Short mmCIF file of C-alpha atoms in Angstrom, two decimals:
data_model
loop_
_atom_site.label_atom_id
_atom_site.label_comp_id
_atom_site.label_asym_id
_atom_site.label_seq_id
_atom_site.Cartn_x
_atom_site.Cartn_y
_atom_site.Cartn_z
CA UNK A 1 11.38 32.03 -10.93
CA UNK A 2 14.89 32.49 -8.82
CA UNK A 3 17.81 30.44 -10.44
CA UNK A 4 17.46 27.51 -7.52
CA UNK A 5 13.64 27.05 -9.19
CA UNK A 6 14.95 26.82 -12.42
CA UNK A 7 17.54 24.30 -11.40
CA UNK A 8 15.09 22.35 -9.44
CA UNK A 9 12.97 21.98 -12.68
CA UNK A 10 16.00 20.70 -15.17
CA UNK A 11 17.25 17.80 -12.13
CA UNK A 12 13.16 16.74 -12.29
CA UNK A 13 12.97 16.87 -15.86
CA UNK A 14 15.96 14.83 -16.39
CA UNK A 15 15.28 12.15 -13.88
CA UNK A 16 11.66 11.78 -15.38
CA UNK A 17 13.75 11.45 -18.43
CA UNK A 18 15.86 8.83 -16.83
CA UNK A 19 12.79 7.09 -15.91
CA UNK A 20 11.47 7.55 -19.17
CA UNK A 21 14.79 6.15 -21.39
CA UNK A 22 14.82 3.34 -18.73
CA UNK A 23 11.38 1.81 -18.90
CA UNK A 24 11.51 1.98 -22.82
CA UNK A 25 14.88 0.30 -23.15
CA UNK A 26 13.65 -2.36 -20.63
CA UNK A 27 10.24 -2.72 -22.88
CA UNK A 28 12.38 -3.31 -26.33
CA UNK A 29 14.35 -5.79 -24.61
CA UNK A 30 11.62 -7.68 -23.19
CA UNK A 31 10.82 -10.88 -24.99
CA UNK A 32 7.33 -10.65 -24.79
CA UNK A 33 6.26 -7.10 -24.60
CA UNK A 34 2.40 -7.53 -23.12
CA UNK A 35 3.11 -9.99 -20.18
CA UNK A 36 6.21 -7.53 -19.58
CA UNK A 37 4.04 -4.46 -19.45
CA UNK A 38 1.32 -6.10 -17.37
CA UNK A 39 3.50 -6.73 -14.46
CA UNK A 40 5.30 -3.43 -14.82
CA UNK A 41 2.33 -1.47 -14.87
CA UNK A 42 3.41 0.21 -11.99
CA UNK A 43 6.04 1.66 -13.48
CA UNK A 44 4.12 3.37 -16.36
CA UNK A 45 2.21 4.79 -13.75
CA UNK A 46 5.05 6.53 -12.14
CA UNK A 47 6.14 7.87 -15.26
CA UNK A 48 3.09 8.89 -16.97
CA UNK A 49 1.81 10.91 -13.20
CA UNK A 50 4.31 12.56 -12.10
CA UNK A 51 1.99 12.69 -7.94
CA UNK A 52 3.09 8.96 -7.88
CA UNK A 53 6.55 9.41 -8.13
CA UNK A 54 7.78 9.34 -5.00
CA UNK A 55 6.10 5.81 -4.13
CA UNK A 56 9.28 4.42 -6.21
CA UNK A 57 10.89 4.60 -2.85
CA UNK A 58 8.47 2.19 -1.37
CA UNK A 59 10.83 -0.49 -3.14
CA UNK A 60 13.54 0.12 -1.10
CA UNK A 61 11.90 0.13 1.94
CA UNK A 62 10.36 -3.37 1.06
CA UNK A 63 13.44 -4.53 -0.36
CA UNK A 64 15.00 -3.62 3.44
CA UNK A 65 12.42 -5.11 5.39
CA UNK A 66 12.42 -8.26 3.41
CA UNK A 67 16.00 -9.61 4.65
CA UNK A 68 16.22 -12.31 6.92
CA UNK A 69 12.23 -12.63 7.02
CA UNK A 70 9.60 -15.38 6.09
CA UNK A 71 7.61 -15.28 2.47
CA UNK A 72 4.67 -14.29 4.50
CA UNK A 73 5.68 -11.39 6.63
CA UNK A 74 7.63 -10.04 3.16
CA UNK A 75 4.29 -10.25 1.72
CA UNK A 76 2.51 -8.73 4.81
CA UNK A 77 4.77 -5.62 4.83
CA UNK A 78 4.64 -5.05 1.39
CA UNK A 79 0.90 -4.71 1.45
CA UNK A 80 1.36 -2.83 4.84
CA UNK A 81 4.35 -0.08 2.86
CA UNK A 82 2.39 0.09 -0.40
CA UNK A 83 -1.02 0.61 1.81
CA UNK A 84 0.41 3.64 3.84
CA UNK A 85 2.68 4.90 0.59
CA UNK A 86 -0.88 4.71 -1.34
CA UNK A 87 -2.84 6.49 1.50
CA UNK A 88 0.22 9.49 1.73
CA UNK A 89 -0.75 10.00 -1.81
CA UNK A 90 -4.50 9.78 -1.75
CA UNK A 91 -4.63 11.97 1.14
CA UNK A 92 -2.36 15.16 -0.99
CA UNK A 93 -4.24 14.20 -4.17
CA UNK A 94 -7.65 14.06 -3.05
CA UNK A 95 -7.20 17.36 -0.60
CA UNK A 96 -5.46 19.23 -3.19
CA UNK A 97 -8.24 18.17 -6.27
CA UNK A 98 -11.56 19.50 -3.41
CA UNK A 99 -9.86 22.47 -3.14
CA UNK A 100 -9.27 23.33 -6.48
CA UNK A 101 -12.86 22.60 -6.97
CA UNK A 102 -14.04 24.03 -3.82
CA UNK A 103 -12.23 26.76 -3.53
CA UNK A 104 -14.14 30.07 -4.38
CA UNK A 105 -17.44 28.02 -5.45
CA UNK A 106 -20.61 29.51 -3.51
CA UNK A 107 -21.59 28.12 -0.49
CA UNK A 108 -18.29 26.29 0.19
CA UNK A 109 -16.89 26.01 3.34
CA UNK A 110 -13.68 24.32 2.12
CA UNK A 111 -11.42 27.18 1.31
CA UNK A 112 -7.75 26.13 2.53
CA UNK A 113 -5.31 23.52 1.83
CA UNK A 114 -5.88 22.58 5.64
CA UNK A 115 -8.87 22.50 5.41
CA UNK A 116 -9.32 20.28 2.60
CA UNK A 117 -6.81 17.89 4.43
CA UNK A 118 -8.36 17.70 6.93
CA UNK A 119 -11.85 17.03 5.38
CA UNK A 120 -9.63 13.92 3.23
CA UNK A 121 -8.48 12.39 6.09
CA UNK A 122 -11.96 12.34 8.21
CA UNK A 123 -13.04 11.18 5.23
CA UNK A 124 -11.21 8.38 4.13
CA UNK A 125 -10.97 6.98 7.51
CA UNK A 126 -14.74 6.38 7.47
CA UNK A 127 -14.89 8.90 10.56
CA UNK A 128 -17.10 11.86 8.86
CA UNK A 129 -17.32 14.72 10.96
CA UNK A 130 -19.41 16.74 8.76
CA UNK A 131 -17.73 20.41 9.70
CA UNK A 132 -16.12 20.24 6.35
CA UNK A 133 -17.86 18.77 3.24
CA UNK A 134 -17.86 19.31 -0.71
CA UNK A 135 -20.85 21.04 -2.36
CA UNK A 136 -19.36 21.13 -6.35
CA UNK A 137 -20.23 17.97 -8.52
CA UNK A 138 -16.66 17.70 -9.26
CA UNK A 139 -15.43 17.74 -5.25
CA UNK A 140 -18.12 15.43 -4.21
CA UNK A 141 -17.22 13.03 -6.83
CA UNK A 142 -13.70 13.00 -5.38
CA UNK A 143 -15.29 12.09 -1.81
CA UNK A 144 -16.87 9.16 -3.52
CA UNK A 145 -13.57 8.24 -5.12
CA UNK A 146 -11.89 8.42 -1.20
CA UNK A 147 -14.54 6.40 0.30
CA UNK A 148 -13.92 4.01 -1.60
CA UNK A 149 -10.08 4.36 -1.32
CA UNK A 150 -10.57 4.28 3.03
CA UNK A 151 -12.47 1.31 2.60
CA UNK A 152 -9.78 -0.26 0.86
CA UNK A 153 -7.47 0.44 3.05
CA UNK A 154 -9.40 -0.99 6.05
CA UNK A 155 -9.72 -4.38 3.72
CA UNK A 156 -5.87 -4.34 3.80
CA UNK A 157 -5.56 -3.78 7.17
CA UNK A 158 -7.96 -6.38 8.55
CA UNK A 159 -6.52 -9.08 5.35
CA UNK A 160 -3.11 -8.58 7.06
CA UNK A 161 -3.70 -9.16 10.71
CA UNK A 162 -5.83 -12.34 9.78
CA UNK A 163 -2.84 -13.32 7.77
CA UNK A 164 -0.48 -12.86 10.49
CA UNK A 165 -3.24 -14.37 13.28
CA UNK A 166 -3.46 -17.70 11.12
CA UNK A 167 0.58 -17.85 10.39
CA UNK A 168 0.82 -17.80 14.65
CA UNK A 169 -1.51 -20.08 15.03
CA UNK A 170 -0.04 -22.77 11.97
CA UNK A 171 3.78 -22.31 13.88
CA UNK A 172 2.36 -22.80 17.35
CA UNK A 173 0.37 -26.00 16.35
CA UNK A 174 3.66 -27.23 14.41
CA UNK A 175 5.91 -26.78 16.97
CA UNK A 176 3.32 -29.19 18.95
CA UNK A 177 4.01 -31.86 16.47
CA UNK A 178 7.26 -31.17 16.29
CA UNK A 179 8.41 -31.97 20.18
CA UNK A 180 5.83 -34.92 20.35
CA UNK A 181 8.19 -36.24 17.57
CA UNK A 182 6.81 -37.14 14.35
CA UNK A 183 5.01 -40.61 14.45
CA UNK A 184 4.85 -40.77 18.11
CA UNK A 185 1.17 -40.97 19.62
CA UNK A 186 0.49 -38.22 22.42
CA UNK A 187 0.22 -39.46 25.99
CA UNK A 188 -2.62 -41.96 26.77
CA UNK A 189 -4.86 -42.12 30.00
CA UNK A 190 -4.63 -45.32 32.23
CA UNK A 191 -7.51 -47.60 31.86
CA UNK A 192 -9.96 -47.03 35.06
CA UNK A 193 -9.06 -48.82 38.28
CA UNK A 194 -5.19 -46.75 37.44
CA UNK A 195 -3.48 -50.29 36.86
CA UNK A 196 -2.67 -50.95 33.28
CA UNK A 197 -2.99 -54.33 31.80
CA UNK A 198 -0.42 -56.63 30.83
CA UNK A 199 -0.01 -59.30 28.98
CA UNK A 200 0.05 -62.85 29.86
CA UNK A 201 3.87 -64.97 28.98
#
């Protein structure tokens, strides 16, 4: 290992550390430790696997596209950002686990990193060409694992264009009641014969 590896391992190790110092600090402080923890679960995660690191930039990115917009499309393109960030990572993790497994086992015809992606992402997007496909207990188990995840994914998907349908619809139909004016009846038809009625002195 060249002196630029070495480097690059003491800047990771001290911003896991960081990480690490941080989340502990923010834990003692915390007036009630288990509610705390709960909703900063996410964090732990980062800290404790190191793959899921680099979804702490997903924050930023939903802390940008939150300005200036309604509750509901913040909360649509969070899902949307955490969704993608989430598939990124299944996609490496998954591809990179099959071929560990795969790799070198008898009968397999996954044998590069390609090819492993490229079996992950036919697989988690429900398409399943079948040219690549695990044949150890422990790579077919991960195939399970990222059906499940692309299933997921398409429940996210499908959740957030619903979401956005029905918010359309709401502001069009409000911004019928609004110009009739609130109160105010819609127009009326004239009674037959096109003459209306009126009232006698």
């Amino acid at each position: 290992m060249g002196p630029v590896g070495v480097v690059t391992r003491i800047v990771m190790a001290g911003t896991w550390v960081l990480f690490a110092v941080d989340f502990v600090v923010r834990l003692a402080l915390a007036e009630r430790r288990g509610p705390w923890l709960l909703r900063h679960w996410y964090d732990l995660a980062v800290i404790a696997l190191p793959v899921l690191r680099p979804l702490r930039l997903l924050r930023l990115v939903t802390l940008l596209g939150g300005m200036r917009r309604s509750a509901g499309t913040v909360v649509r393109g969070q899902a949307i950002t955490y969704a993608a960030g989430w598939t990124v990572v299944l996609l490496v993790v998954s591809s990179l686990a099959v071929l560990n497994a795969e790799r070198g086992a008898p009968g397999a015809s996954i044998q590069t990193w390609g090819e492993s992606l490229w079996w992950a992402t036919v697989t988690v997007t429900s398409v399943g060409y079948g040219d690549y496909s695990p044949v150890t207990p422990v790579g077919r188990t991960i195939a399970v694992g990222l059906m499940f995840g692309g299933i997921a994914l398409l429940g996210v998907v499908t959740a957030t264009l619903a979401s956005w349908l029905l918010e359309r619809i709401a502001e069009r139909d409000g911004a019928g009641v609004d110009r009739a004016g609130p109160g105010e009846p819609g127009p009326r038809a004239d009674p037959p014969g096109g003459s209306s009625v009126s009232s006698g002195p």
